[in-house]
mmCIF file of N, CA and C in Angstrom:
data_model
loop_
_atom_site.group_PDB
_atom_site.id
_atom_site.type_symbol
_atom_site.label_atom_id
_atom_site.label_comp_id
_atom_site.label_asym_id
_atom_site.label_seq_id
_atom_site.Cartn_x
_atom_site.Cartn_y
_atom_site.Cartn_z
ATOM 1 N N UNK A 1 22.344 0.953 33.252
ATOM 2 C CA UNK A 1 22.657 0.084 32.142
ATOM 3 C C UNK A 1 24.173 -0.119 32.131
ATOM 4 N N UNK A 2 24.826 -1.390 31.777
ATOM 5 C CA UNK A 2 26.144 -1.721 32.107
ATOM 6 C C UNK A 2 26.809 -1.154 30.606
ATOM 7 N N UNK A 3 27.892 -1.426 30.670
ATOM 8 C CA UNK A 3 28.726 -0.598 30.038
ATOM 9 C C UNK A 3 28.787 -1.488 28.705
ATOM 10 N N UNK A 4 28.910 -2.734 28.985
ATOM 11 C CA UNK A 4 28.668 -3.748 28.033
ATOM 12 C C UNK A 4 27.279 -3.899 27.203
ATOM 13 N N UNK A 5 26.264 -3.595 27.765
ATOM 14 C CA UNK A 5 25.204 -3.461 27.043
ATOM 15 C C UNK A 5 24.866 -2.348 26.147
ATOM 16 N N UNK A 6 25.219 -1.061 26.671
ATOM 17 C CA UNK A 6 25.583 -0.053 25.681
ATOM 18 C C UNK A 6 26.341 0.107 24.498
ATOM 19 N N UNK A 7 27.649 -1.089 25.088
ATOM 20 C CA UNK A 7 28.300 -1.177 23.403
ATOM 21 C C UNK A 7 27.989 -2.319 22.711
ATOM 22 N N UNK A 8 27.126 -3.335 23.464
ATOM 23 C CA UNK A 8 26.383 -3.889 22.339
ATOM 24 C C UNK A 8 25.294 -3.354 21.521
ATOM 25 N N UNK A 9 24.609 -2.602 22.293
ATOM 26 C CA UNK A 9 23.359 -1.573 21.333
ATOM 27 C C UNK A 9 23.961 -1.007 20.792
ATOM 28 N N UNK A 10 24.641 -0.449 20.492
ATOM 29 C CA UNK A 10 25.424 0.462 19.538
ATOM 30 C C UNK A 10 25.815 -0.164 18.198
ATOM 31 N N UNK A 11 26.192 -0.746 18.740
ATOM 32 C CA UNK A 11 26.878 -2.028 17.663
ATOM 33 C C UNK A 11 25.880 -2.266 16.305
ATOM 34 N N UNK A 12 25.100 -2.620 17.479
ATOM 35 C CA UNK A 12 23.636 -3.313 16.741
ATOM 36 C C UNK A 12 23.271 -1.877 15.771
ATOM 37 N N UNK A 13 23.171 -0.993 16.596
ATOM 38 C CA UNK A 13 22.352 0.174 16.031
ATOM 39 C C UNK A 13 23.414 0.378 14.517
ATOM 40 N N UNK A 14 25.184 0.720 14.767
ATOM 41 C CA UNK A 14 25.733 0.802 13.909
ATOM 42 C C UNK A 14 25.492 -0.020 12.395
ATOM 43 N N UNK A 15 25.246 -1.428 13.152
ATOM 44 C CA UNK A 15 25.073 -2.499 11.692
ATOM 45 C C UNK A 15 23.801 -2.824 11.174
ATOM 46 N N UNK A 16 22.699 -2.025 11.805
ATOM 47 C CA UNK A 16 21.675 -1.834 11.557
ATOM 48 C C UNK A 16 21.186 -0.756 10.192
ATOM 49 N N UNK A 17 22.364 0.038 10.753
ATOM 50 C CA UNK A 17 21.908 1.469 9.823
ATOM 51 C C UNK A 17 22.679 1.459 8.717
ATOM 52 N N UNK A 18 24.237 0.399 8.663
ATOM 53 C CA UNK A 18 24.882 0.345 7.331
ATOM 54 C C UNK A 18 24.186 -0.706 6.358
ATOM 55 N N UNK A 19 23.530 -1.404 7.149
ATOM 56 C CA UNK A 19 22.315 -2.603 6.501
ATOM 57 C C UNK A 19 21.190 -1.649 5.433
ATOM 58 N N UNK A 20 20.428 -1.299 6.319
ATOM 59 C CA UNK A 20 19.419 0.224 6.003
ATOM 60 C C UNK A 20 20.231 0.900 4.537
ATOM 61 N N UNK A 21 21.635 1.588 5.014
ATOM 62 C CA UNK A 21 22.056 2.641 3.867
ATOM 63 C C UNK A 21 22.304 1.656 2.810
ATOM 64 N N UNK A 22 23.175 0.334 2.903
ATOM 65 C CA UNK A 22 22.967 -0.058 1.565
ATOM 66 C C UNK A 22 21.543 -1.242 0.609
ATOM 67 N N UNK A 23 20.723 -1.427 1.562
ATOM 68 C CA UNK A 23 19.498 -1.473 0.794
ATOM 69 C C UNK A 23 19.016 0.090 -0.104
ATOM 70 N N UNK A 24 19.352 1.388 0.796
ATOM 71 C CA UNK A 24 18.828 2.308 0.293
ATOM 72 C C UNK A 24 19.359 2.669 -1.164
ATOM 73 N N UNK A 25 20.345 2.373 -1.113
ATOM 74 C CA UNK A 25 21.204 2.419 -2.435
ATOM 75 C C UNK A 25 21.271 1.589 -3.737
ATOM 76 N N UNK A 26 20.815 0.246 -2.893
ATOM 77 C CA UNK A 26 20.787 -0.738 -3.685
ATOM 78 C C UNK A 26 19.232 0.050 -4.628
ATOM 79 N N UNK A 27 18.594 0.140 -3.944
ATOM 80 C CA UNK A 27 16.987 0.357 -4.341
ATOM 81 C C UNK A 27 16.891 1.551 -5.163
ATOM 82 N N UNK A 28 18.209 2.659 -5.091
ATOM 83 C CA UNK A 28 18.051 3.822 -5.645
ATOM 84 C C UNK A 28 18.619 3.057 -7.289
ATOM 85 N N UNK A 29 19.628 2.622 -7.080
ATOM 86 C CA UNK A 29 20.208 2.389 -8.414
ATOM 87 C C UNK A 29 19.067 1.317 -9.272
ATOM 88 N N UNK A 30 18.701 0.773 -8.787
ATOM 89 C CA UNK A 30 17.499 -0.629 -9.533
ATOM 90 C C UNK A 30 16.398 0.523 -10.145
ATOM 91 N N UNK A 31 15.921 1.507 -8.983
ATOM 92 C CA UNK A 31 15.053 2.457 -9.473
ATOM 93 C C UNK A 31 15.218 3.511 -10.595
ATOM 94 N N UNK A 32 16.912 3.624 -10.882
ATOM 95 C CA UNK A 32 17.306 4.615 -12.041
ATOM 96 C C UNK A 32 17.055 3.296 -13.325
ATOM 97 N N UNK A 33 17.172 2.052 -13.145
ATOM 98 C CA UNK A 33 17.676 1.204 -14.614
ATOM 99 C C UNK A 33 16.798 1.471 -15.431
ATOM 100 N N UNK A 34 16.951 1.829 -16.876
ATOM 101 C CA UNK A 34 16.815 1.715 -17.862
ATOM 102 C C UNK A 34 15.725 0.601 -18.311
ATOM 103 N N UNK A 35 16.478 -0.655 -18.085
ATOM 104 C CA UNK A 35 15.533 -1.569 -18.211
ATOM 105 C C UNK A 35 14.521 -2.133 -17.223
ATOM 106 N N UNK A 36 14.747 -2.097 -16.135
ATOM 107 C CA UNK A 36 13.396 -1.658 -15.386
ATOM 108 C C UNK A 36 12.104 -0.936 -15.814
ATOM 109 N N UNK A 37 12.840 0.547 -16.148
ATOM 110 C CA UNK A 37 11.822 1.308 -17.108
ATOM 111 C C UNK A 37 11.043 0.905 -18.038
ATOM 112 N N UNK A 38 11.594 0.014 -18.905
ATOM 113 C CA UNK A 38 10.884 0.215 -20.343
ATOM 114 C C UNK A 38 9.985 -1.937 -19.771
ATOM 115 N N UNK A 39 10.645 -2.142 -18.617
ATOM 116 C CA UNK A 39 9.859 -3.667 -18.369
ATOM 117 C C UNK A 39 8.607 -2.923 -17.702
ATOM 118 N N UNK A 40 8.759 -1.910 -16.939
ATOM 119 C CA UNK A 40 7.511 -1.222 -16.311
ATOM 120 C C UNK A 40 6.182 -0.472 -17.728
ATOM 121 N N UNK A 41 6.824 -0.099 -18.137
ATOM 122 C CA UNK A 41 5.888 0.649 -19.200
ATOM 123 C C UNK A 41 5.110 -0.831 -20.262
ATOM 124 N N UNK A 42 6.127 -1.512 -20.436
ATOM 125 C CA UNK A 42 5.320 -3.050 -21.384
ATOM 126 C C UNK A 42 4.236 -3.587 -20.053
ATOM 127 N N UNK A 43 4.492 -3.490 -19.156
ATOM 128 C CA UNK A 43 3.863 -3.666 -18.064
ATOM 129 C C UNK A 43 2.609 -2.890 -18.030
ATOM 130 N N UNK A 44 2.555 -1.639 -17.983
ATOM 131 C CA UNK A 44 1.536 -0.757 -18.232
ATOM 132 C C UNK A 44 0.813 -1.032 -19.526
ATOM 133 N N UNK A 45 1.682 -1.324 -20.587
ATOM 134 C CA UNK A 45 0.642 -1.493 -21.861
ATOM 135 C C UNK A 45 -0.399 -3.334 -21.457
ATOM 136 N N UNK A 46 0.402 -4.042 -20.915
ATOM 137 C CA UNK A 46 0.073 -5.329 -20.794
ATOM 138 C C UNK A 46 -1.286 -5.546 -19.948
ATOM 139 N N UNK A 47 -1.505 -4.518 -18.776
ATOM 140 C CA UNK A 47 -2.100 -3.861 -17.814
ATOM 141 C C UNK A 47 -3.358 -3.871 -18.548
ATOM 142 N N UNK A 48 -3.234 -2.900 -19.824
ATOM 143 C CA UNK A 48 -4.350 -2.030 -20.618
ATOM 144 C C UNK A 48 -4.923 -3.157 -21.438
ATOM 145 N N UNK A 49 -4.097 -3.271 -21.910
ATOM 146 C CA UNK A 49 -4.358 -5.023 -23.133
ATOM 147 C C UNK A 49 -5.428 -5.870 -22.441
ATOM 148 N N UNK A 50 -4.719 -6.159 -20.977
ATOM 149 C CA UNK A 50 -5.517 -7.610 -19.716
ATOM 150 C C UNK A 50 -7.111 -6.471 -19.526
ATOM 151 N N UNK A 51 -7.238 -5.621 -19.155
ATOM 152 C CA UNK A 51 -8.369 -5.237 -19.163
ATOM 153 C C UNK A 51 -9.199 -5.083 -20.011
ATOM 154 N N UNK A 52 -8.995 -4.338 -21.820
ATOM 155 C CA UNK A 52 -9.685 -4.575 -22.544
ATOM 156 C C UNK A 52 -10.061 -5.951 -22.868
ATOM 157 N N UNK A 53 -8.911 -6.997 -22.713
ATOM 158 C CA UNK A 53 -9.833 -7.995 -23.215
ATOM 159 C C UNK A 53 -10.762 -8.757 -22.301
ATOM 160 N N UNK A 54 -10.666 -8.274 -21.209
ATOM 161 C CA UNK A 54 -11.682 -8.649 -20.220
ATOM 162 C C UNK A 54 -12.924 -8.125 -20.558
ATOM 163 N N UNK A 55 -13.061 -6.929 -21.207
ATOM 164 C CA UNK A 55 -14.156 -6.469 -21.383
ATOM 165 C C UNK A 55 -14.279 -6.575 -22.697
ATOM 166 N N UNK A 56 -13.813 -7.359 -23.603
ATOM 167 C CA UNK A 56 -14.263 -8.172 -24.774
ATOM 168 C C UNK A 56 -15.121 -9.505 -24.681
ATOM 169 N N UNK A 57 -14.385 -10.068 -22.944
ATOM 170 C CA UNK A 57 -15.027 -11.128 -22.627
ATOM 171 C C UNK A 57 -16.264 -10.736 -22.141
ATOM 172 N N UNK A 58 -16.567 -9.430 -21.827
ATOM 173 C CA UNK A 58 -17.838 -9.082 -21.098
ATOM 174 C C UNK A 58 -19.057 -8.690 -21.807
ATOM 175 N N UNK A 59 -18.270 -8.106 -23.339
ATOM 176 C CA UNK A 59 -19.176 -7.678 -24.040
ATOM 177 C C UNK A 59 -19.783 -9.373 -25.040
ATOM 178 N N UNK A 60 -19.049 -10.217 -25.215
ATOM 179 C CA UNK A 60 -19.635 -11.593 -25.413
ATOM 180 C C UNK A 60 -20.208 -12.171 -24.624
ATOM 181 N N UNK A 61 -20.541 -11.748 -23.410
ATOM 182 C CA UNK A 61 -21.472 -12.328 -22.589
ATOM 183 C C UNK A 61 -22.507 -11.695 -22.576
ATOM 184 N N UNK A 62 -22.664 -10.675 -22.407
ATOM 185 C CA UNK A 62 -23.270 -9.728 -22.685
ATOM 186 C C UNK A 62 -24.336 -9.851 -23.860
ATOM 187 N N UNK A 63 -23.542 -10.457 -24.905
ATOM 188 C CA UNK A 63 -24.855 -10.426 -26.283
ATOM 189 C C UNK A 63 -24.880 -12.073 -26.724
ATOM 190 N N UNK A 64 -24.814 -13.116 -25.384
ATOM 191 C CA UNK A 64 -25.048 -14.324 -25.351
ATOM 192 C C UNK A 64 -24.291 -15.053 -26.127
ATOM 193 N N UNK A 65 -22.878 -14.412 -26.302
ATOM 194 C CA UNK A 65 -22.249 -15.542 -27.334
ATOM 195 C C UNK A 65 -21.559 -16.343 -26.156
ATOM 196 N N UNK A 66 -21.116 -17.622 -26.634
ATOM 197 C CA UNK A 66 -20.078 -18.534 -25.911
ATOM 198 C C UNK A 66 -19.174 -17.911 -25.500
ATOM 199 N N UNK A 67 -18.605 -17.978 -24.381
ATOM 200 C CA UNK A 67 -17.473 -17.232 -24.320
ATOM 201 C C UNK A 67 -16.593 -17.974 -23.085
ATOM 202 N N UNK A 68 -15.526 -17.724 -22.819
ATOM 203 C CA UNK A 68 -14.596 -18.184 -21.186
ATOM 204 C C UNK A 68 -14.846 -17.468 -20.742
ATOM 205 N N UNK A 69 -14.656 -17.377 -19.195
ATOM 206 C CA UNK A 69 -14.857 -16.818 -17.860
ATOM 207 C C UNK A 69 -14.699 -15.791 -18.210
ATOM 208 N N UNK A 70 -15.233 -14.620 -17.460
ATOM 209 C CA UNK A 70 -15.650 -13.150 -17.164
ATOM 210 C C UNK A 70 -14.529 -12.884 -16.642
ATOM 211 N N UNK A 71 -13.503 -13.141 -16.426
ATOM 212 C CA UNK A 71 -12.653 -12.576 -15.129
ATOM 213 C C UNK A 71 -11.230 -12.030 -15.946
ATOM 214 N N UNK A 72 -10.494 -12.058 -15.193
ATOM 215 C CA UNK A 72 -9.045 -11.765 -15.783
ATOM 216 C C UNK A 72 -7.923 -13.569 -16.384
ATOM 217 N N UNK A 73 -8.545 -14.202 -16.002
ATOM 218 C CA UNK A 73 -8.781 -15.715 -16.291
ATOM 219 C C UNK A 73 -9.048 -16.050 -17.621
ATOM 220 N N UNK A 74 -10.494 -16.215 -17.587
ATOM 221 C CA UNK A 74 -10.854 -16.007 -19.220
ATOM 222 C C UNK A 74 -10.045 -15.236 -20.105
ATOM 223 N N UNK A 75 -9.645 -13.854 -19.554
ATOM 224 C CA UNK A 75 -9.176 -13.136 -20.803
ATOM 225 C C UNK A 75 -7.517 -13.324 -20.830
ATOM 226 N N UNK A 76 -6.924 -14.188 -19.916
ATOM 227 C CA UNK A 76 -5.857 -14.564 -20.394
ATOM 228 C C UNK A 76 -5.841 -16.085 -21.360
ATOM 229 N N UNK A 77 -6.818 -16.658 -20.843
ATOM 230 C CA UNK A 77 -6.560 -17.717 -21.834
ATOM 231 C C UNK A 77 -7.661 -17.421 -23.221
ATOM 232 N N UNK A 78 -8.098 -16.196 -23.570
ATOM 233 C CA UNK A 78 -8.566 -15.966 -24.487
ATOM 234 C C UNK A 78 -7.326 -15.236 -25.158
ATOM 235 N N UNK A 79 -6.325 -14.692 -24.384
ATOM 236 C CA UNK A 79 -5.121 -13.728 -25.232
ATOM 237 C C UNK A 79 -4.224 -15.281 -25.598
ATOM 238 N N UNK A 80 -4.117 -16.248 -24.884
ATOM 239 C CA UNK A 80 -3.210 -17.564 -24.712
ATOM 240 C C UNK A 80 -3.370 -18.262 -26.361
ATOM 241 N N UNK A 81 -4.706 -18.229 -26.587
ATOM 242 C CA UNK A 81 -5.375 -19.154 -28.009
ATOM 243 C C UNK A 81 -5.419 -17.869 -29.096
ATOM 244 N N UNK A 82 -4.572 -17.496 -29.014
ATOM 245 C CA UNK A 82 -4.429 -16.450 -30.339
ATOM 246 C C UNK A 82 -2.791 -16.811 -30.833
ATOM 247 N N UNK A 83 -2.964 -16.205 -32.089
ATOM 248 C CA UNK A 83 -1.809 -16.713 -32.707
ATOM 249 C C UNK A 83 -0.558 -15.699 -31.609
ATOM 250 N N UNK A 84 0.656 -16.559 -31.414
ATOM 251 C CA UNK A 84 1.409 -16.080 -30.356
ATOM 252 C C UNK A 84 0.948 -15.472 -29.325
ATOM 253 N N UNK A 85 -0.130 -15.629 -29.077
ATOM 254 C CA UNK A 85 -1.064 -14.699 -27.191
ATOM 255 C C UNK A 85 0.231 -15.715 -26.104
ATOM 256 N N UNK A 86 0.518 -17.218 -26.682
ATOM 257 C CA UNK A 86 1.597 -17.732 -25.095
ATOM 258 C C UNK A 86 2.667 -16.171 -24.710
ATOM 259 N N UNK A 87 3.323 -16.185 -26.102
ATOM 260 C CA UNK A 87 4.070 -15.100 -26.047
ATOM 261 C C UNK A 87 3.699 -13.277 -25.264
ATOM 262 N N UNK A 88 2.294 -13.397 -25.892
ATOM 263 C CA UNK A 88 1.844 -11.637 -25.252
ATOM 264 C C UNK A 88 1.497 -12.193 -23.622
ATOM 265 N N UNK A 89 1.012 -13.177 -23.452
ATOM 266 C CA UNK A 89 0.666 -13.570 -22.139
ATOM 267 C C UNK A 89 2.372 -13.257 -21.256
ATOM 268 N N UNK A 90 3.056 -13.807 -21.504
ATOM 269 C CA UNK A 90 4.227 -13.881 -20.718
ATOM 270 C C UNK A 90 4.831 -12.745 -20.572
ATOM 271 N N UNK A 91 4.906 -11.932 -21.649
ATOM 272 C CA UNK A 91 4.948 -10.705 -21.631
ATOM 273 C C UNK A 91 4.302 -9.486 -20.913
ATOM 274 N N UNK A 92 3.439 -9.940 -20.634
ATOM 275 C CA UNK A 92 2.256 -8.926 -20.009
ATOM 276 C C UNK A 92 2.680 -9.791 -18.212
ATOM 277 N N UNK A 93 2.784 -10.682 -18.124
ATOM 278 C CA UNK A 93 3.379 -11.394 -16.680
ATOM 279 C C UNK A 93 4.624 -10.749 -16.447
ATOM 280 N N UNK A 94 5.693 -10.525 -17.047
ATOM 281 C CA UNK A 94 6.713 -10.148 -17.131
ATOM 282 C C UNK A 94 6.707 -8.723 -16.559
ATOM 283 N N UNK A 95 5.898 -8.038 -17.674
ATOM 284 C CA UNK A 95 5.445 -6.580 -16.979
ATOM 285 C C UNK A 95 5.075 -6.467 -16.097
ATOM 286 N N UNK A 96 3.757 -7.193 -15.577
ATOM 287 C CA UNK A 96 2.744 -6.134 -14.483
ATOM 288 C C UNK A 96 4.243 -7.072 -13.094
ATOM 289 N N UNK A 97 5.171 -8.187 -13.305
ATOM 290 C CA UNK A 97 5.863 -8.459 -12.362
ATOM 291 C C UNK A 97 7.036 -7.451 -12.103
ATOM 292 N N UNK A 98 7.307 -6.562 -13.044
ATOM 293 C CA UNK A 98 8.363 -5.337 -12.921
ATOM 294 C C UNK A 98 7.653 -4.525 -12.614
ATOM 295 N N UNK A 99 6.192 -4.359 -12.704
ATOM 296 C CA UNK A 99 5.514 -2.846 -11.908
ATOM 297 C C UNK A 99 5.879 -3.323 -10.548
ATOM 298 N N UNK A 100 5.092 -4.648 -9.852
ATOM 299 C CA UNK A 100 5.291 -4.971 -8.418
ATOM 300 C C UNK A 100 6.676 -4.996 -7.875
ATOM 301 N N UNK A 101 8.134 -5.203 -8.772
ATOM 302 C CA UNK A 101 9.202 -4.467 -8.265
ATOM 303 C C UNK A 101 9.208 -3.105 -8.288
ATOM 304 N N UNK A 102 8.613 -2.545 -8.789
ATOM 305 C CA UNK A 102 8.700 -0.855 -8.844
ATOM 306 C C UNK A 102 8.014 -0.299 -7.806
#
């Protein structure tokens, strides 16, 4: 291997790994925030909320009333047509989108 190719791999390898250390850092500090935290936990409650009312939608199907879709669908636009649900809806988007950064 020529002498030149070695100090180009190196190179590479060098700016490879200061790339690497400051993602690692970047990711440590995002992972300490504060508000991360408390967007993750509304996230978790939003989580709990989207499932019970899925199974509000299930239990109205269930005993033949009218109801929207069975899915996680229905039970957002069943949280959507409540007084401020636009608001809990976005909120609960907001969250479960800070769990998937977490």
């Amino acid at each position: 291997m020529s002498v030149l190719r070695v100090a180009r791999r190196t190179a590479y390898e060098v700016s490879h790994h200061a790339v690497v250390a400051e993602a690692v850092r970047v990711v440590r500090r995002v992972a300490r925030s504060a508000v991360l935290e408390h967007l993750i936990r509304a996230g978790l409650v939003g989580y709990g909320v989207l499932h019970l009312t899925v199974a509000w939608v299930a239990v109205r199907i269930a005993l033949h009333e009218p109801a929207v879709d069975g899915d996680q669908t229905g039970a957002f636009r069943l949280l959507a047509g409540q007084p401020f649900g636009f608001l809990v809806v976005w909120a609960i988007v907001i969250g479960l989108g800070a769990m998937a950064v977490w």
